[in-house]
Coordinates of C-alpha atoms and ligand atoms in Angstrom, one line a residue:
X224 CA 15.2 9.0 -1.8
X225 CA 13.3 12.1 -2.6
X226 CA 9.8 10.8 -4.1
X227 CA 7.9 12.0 -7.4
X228 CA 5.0 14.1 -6.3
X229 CA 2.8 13.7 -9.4
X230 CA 3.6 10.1 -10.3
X231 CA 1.5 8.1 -12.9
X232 CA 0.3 5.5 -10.7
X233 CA -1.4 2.4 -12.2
X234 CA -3.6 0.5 -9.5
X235 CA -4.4 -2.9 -9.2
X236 CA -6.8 -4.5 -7.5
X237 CA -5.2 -8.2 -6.9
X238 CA -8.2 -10.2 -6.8
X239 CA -9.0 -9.4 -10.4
X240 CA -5.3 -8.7 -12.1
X241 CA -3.7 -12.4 -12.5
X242 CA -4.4 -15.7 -11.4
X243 CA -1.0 -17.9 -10.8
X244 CA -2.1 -21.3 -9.3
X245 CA -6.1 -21.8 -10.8
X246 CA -8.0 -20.8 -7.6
X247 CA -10.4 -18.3 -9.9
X248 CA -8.9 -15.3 -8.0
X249 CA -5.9 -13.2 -8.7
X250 CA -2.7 -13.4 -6.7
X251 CA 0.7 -11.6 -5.7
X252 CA 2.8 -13.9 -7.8
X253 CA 0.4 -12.8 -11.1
X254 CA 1.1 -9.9 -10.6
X255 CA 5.1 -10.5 -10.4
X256 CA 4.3 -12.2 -13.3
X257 CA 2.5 -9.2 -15.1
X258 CA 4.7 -6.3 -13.7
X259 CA 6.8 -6.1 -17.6
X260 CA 3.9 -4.6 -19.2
X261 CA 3.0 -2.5 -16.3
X262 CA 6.4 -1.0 -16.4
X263 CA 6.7 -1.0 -20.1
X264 CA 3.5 1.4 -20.1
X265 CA 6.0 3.7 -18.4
X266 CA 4.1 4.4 -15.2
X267 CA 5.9 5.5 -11.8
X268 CA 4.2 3.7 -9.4
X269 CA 1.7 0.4 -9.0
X270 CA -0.9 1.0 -5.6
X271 CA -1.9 -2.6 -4.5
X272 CA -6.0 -2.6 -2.9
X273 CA -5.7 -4.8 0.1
X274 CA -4.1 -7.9 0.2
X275 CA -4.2 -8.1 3.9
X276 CA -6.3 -11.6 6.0
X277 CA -9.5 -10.3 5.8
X278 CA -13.0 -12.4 5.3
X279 CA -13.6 -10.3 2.3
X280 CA -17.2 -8.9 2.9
X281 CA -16.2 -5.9 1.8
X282 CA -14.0 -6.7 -0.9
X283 CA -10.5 -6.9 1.2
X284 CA -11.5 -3.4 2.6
X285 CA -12.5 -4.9 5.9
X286 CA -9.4 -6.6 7.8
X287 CA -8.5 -8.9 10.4
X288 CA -4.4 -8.1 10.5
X289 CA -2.9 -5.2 8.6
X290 CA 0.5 -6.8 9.2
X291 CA 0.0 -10.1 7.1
X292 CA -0.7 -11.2 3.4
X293 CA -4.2 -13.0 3.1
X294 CA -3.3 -16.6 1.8
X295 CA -5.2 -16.4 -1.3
X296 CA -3.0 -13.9 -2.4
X297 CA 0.3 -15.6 -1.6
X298 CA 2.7 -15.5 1.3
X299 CA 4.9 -12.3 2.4
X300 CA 8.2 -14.2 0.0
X301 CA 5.6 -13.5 -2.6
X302 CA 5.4 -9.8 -1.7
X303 CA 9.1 -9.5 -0.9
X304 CA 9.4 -11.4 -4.6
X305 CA 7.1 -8.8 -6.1
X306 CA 8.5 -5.7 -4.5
X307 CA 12.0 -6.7 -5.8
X308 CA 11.1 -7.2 -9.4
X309 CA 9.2 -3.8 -8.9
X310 CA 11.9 -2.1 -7.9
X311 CA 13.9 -3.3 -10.4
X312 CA 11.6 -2.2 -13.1
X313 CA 11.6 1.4 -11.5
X314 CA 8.5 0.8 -10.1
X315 CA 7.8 2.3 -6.8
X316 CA 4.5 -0.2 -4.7
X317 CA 2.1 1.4 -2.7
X318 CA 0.0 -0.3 -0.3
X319 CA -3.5 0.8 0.9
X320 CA -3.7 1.3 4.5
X321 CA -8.1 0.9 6.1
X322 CA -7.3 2.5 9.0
X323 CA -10.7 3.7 9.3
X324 CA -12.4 0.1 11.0
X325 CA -11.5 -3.1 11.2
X326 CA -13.2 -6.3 10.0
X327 CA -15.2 -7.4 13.0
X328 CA -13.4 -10.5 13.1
X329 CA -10.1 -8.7 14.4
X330 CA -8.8 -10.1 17.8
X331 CA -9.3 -6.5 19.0
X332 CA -12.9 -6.6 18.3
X333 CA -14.0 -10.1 19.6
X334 CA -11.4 -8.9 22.5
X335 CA -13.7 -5.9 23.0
X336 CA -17.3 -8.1 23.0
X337 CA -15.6 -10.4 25.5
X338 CA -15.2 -7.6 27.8
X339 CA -11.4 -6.4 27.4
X340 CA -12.1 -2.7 28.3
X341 CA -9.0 -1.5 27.0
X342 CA -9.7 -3.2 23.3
X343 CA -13.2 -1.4 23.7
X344 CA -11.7 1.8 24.0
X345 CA -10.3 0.7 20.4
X346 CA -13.4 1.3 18.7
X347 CA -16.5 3.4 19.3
X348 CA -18.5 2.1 21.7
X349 CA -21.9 4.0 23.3
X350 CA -24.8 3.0 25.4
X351 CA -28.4 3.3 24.3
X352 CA -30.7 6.2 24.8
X353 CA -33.0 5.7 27.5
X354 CA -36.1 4.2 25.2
X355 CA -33.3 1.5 23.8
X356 CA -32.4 3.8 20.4
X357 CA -29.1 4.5 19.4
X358 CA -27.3 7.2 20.3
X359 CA -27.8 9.8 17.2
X360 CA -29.0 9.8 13.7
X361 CA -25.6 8.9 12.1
X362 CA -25.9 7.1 9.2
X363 CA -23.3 5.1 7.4
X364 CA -21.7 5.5 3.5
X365 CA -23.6 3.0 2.4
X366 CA -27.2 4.1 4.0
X367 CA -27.9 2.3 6.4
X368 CA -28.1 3.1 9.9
X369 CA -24.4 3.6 11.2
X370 CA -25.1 1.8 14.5
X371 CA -25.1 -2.0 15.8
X372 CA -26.2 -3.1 18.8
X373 CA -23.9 -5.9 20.5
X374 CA -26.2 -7.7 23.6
X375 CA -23.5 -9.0 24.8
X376 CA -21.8 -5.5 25.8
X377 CA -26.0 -3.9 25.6
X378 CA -23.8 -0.9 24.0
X379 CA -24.0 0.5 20.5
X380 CA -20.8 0.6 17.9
X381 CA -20.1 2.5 15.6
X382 CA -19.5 1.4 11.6
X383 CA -19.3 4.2 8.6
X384 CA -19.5 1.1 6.3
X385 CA -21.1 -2.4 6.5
X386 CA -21.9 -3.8 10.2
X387 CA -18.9 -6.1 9.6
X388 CA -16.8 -3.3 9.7
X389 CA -16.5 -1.3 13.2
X390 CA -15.0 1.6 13.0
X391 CA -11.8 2.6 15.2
X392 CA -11.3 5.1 17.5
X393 CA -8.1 6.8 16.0
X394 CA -7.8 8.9 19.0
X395 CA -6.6 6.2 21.0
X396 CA -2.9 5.5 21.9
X397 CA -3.0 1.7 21.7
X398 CA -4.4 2.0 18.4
X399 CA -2.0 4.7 16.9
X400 CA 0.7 2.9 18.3
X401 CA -0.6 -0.6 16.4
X402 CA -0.7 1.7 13.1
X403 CA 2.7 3.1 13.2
X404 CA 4.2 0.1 13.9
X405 CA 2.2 -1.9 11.0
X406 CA 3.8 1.3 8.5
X407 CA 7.2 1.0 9.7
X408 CA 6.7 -2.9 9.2
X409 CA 5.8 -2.5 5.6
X410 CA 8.3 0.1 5.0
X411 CA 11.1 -1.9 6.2
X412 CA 9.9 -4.1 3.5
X413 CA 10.6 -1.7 1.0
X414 CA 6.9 -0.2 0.3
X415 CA 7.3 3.4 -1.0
X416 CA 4.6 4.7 -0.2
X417 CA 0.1 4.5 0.9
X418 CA -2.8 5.0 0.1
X419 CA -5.2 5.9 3.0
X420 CA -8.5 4.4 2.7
X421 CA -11.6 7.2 3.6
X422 CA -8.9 9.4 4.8
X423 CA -11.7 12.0 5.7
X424 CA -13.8 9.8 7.8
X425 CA -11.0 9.1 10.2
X426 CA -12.5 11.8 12.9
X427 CA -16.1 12.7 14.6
X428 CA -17.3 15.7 17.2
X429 CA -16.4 13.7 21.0
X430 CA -20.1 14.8 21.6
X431 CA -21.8 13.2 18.7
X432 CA -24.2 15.6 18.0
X433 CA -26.7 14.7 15.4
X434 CA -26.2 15.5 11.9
X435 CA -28.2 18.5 10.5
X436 CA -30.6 17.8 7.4
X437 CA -28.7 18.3 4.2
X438 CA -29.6 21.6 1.9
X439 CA -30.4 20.9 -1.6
X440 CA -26.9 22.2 -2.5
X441 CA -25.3 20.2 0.1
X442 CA -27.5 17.1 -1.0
X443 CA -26.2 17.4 -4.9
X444 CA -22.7 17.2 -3.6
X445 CA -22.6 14.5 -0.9
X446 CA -20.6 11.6 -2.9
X447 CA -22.5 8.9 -4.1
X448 CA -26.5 8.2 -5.3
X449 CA -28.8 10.3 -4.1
X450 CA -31.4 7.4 -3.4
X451 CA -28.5 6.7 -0.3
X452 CA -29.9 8.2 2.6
X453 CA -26.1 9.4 3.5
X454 CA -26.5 12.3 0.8
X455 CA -29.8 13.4 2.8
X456 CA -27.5 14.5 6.2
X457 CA -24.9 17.4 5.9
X458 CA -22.2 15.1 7.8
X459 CA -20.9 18.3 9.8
X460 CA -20.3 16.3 12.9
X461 CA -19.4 12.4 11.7
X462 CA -16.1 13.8 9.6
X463 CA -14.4 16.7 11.3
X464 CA -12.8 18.9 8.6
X465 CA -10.6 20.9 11.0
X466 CA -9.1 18.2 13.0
X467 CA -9.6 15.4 10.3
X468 CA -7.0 17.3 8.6
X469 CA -4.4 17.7 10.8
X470 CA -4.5 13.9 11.8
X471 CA -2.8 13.7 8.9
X472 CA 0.3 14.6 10.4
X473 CA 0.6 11.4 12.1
X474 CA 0.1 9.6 9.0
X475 CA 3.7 11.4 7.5
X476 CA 4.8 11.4 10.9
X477 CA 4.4 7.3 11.0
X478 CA 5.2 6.7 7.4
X479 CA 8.0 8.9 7.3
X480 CA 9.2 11.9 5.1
X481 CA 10.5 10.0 2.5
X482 CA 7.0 8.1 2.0
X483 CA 4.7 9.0 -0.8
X484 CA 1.0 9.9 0.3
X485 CA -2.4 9.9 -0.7
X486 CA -6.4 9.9 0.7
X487 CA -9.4 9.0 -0.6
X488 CA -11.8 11.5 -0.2
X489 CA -15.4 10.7 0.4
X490 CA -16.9 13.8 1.8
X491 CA -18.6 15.0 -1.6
X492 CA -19.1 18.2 -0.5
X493 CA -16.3 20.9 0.3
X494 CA -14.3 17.7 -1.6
X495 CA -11.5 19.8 -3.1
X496 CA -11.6 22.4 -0.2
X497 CA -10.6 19.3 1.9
X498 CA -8.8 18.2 0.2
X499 CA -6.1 21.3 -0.3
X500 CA -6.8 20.8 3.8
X501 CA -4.8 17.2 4.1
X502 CA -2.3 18.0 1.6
X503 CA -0.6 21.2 3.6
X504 CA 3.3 20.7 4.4
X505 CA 3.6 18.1 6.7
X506 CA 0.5 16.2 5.4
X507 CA -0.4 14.0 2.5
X508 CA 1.2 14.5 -0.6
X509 CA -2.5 14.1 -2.7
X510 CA -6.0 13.4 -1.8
X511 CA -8.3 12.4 -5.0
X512 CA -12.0 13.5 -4.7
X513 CA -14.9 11.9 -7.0
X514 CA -15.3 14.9 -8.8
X515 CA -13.3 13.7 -11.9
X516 CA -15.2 10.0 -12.2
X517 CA -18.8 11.5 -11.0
X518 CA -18.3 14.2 -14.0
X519 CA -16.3 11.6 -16.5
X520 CA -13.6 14.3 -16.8
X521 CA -16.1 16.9 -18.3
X522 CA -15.0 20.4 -19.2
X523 CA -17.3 21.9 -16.6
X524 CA -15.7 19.7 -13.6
X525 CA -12.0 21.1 -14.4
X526 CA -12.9 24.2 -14.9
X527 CA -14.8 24.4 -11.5
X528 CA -11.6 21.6 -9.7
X529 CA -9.2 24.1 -11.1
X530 CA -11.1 27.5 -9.6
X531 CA -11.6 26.0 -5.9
X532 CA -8.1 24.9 -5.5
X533 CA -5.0 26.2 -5.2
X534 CA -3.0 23.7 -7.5
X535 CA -3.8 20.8 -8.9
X536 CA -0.6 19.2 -8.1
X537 CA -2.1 17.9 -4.7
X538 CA -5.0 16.1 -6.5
X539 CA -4.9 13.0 -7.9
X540 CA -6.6 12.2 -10.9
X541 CA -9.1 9.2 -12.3
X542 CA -11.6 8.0 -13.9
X543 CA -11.9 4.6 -12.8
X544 CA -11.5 2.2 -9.8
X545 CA -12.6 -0.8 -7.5
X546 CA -15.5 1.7 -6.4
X547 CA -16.8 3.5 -9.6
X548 CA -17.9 1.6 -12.9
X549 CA -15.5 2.3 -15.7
X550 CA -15.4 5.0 -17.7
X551 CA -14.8 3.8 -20.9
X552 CA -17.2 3.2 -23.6
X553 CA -14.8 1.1 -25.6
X554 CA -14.8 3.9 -28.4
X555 CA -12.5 7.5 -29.3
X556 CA -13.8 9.2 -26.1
X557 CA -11.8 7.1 -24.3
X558 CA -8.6 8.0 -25.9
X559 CA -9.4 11.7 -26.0
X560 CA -10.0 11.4 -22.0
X561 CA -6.6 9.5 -21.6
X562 CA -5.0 12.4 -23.5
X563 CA -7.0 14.7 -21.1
X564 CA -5.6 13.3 -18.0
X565 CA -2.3 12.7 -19.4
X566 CA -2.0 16.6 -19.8
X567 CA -3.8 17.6 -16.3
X568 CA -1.1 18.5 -13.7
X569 CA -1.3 16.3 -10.7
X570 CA -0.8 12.8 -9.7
X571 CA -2.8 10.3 -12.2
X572 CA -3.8 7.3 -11.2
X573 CA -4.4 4.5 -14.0
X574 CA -7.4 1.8 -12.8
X575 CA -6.5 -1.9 -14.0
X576 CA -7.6 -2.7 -17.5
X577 CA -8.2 1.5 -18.4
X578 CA -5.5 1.2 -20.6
X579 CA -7.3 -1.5 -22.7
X580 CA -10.4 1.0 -23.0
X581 CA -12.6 -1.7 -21.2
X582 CA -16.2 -0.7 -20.7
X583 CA -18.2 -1.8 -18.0
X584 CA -19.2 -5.4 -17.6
X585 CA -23.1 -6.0 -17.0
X586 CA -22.9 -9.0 -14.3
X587 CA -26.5 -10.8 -13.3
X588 CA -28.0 -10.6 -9.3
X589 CA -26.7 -14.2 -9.1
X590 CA -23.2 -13.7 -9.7
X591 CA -22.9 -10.8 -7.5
X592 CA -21.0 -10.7 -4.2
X593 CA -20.6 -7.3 -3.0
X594 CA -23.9 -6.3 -0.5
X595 CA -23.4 -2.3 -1.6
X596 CA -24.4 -3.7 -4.9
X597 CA -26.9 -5.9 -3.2
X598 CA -28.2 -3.1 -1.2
X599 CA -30.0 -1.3 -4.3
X600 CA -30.1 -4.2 -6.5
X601 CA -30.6 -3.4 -9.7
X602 CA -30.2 0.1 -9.0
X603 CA -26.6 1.2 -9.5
X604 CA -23.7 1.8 -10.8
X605 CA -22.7 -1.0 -8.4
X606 CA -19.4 -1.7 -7.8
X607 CA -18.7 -5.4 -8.6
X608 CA -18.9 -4.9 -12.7
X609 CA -15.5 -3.0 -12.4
X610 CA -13.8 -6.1 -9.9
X611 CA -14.7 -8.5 -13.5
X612 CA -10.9 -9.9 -13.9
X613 CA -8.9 -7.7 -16.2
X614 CA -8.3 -10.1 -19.9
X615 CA -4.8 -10.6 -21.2
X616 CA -5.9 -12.1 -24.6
X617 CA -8.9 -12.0 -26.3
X618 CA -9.4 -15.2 -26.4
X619 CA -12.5 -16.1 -24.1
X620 CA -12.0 -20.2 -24.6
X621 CA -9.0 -19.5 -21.6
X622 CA -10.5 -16.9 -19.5
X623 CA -8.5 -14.2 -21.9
X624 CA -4.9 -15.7 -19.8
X625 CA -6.5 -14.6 -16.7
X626 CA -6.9 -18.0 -15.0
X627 CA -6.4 -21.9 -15.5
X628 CA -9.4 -22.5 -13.2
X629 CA -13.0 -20.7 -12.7
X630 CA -13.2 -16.6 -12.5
X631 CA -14.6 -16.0 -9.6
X632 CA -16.9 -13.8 -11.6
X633 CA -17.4 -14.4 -14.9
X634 CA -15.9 -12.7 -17.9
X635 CA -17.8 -12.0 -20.3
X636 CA -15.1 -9.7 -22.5
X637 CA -16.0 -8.7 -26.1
X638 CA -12.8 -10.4 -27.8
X639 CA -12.5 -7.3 -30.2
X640 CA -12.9 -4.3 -27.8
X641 CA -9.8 -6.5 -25.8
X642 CA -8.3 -6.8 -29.4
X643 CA -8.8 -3.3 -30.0
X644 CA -7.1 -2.7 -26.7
X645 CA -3.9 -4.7 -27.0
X646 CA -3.6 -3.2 -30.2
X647 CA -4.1 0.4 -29.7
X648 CA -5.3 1.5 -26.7
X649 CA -2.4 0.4 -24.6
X650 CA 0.3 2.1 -27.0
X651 CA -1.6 4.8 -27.0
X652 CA -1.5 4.9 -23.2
X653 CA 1.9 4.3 -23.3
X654 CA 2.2 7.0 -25.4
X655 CA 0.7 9.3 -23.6
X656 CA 2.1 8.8 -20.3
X657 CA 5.6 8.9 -22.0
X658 CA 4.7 13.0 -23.3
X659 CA 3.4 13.6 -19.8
X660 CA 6.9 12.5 -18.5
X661 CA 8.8 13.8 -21.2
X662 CA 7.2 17.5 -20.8
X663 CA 7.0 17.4 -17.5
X664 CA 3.0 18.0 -17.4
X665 CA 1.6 16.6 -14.2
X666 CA 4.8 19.2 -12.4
X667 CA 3.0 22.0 -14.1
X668 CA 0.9 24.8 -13.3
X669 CA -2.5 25.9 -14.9
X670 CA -2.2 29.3 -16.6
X671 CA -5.8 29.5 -17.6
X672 CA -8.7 26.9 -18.4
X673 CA -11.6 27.5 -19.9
X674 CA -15.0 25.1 -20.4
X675 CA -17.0 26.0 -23.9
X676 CA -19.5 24.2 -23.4
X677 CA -18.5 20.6 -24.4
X678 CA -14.9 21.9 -24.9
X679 CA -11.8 22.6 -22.4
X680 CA -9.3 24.8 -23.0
X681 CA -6.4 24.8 -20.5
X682 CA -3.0 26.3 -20.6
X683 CA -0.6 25.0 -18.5
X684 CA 3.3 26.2 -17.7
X685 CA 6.4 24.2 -16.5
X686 CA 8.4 23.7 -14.0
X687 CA 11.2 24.9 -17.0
X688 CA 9.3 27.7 -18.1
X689 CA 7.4 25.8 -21.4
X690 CA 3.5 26.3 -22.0
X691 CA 1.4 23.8 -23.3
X692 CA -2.6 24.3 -24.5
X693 CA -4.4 22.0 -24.7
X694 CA -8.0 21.6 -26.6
X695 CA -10.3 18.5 -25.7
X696 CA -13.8 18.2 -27.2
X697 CA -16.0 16.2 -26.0
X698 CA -17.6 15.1 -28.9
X699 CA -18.6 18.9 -30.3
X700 CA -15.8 18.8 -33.3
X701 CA -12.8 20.8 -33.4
X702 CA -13.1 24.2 -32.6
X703 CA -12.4 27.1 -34.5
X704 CA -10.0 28.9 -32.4
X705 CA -7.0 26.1 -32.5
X706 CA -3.6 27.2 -33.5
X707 CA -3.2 26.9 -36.7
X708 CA 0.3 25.4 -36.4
X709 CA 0.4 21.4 -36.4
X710 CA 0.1 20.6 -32.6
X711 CA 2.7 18.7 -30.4
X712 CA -0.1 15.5 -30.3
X713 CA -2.9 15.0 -31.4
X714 CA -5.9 11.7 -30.2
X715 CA -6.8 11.2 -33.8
X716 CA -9.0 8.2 -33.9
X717 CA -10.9 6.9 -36.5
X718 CA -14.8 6.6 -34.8
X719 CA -14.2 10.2 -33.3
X720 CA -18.0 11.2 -33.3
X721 CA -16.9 14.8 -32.5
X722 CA -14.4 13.5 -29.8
X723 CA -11.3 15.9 -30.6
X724 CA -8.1 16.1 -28.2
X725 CA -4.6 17.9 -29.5
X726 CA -1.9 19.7 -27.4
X727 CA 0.5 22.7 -28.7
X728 CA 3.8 24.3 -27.3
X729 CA 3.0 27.5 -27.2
Ligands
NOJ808 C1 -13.3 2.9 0.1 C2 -12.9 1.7 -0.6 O1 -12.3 2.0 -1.9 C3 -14.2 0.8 -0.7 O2 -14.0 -0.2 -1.6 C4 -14.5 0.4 0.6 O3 -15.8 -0.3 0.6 C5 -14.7 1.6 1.6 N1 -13.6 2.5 1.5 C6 -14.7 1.1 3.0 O4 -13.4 0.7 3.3

């Protein structure tokens, strides 16, 4: 079956979404449960965050076996249950593949420290320098040094994210092999498509040069906060454009054609320029950079996505995820945004609870489980306060329908901003997704975009030939130079505060 390229894809993160039995934590057979009004917002696509046995120290990201459902989140008759009623909903699932590391729990790894030289060639292993130091200045995403000694082996390994996650050596035949059987696995159990976890990390120079110093310039762009000392290297030799790239011709060749694709991108700098990189023929079908959520969507950042690539079709966009706090502020910007996206050609992809305009929870030190969040206590964003399970009621006496039991973090929803949400903000989603369908937006092509200060001004054209502008303040009032015919759609809300958003055939 030939797959959409641009699909509205609406991701969940399973922990949070719906609780079935009362543990506190969500579960595959909530979100069976919950996949009506999923479809009903008239998305193409849910992408599941892992639901694979991990020991979750990094939120699910760091595994133990790719090929099996972690039991707090059901059994694999639960996933087979949920990919049916998907399917028949029209709802194609993707599933997020870490290919990156492995928790260090995995049989390979404990294999490896137990002296099994072929599992050691799995991952990166290096001895010490002769003074006992490790073997360059690599650092990892989240700052601290990317190396760990093992005494056991007296070598070094390598990890681009916590210590409990070792990264793999994706060169290696064993572990290629173990990946494309554990695709072919899933996709013989009817999942359409993936989403590849830090899909430009996957490669490093063989010689493992040290990484230069960053420039200013490079510094501003490195993803992420610049008291991490990541953004101070120019990581030219841990994340090989050139090669990085073309790995991703295994990934189609192991998914398959008919497979839909897409990367995270966490380079920061040269984001879009990679990203064009892993999305040539043969490659991924989209890569989404943090561009969009770093900027929250603003004028500027199109403008500047739109004139470094060469369509926007290849990259996804968002606001919102697991990773970044929410964009919303509860209020008409939000609605103006979702109009925004709606109308931006491209893949979009919909974070859990977006379409209910939540903004982001503050959670105390105490209730806090994620050590990146830890790490720079209380300097943020943090990631945890967008894991807070998603409400389905506002009532707060029963965890807003969330769970019979205890949230494994607390919710502490305002009962009228979810109100507000049921009421509005979802139909208005729902809306909005429907015109992007209906006119075929997300298959178009940008004619010309413009940033006025706090205003964008894009014009985009069809697959069939049909134009579209489309004007979106952000919060500077409606501008002057707005046809003066009554527009296609318009975001009209009530507390606009200059917020303005309206699309015209043209
Ligand atoms: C990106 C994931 O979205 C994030 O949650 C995770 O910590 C890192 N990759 C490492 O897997």
């Amino acid at each position: 079956m030939e797959h959409n390229k641009t699909p509205a894809i609406y991701q969940i993160y399973p922990r949070s979404f719906q609780d079935s039995n009362g543990s506190g934590t969500g579960d595959l057979p909530g979100i069976t449960r919950r996949l009506d009004q999923i479809a009903d917002l008239g998305v193409d696509a849910i992408w599941l965050s892992p639901i694979y046995v991990s020991p979750m120290i990094d939120g699910g990201y760091d595994i133990v076996d790719h090929r099996h459902i972690d039991p707090m989140f059901g059994t694999l008759d639960d996933f087979d249950a949920m990919v049916a009623k998907a399917h028949d909903l029209g709802l194609q699932v993707y599933l997020d593949q870490v290919l990156n590391h492995t928790s260090d729990q995995s049989p390979w790894f404990q294999d490896a420290i137990a002296g099994d030289e072929g599992k050691a060639d799995h991952y990166l292993w290096r001895d010490p320098k002769p003074d006992g130091s490790p073997p360059n200045n690599w650092l990892s995403q989240f700052g601290l040094p990317a190396w760990h000694w093992n005494h056991q082996r007296r070598q070094y390994y390598y990890s681009q994210f916590l210590p409990q996650q070792p990264c793999l050596n994706l060169r290696c035949p064993g572990v290629q092999d173990a990946i494309a059987t554990q695709m072919r696995g899933w996709r013989d159990r009817g999942v359409d498509g993936f989403r590849f976890d830090v899909v430009t990390a996957f490669l490093w120079d063989e010689v493992m040069k040290d990484n230069p110093p960053a420039r200013p310039e490079v510094q501003d762009k490195v993803a992420g906060e610049n008291f991490n000392p990541y953004t101070y290297q120019d990581h030219v030799y841990d994340m090989l454009p050139g090669d990085g790239a073309a790995y991703a011709e295994n990934l189609r060749k192991w998914a398959g054609d008919d497979a839909y694709l897409f990367g995270e991108n966490t380079s920061g700098n040269q984001s879009i320029e990679l990203a064009m990189a892993f999305t040539q023929p043969g490659r991924l079908d989209a890569v989404y950079t943090t561009d969009l959520p770093e900027g929250r969507g603003s004028p500027a950042t199109i403008v500047d996505m739109v004139n470094r690539s060469d369509t926007l079709q290849r990259i996804a966009g968002w606001l919102s995820s697991h990773d970044q706090p929410r964009h919303s502020r509860g209020d008409a910007s939000d609605l103006v945004l979702a109009l925004q996206m709606a109308f931006l050609p491209g893949p979009w992809i919909i974070y859990q609870g977006e379409d209910l305009s939540l903004p982001q929870p503050k959670l105390a030190k105490g209730d806090v489980t994620d050590p990146l969040d830890l790490l720079y206590w209380p300097d943020g964003p943090g990631r945890e306060g967008a894991r807070v399970p998603v409400p389905w009621t506002a009532d707060r006496t029963d965890h807003h329908g969330f769970t019979s039991g205890m949230p494994w973090l607390p919710m502490a929803w305002n009962g009228d901003i979810v109100q507000r949400g049921l009421d509005m903000v979802r139909p208005f989603y729902r809306k909005v997704i429907g015109l992007r369908r209906d006119h075929d937006w997300a298959g178009a092509q940008v004619i010309a975009c413009e940033a006025d200060g706090d205003v964008l001004d894009m014009t985009i054209e069809t697959q069939t030939d049909q134009r579209f502008r489309g004007v979106f303040s952000h919060g500077a009032g409606q501008p002057d130079n707005c046809p003066d015919t009554e527009p296609l759609f318009r975001a009209d809300p009530d507390d606009a505060q200059g917020w303005f958003g309206a699309i015209w055939q043209v």
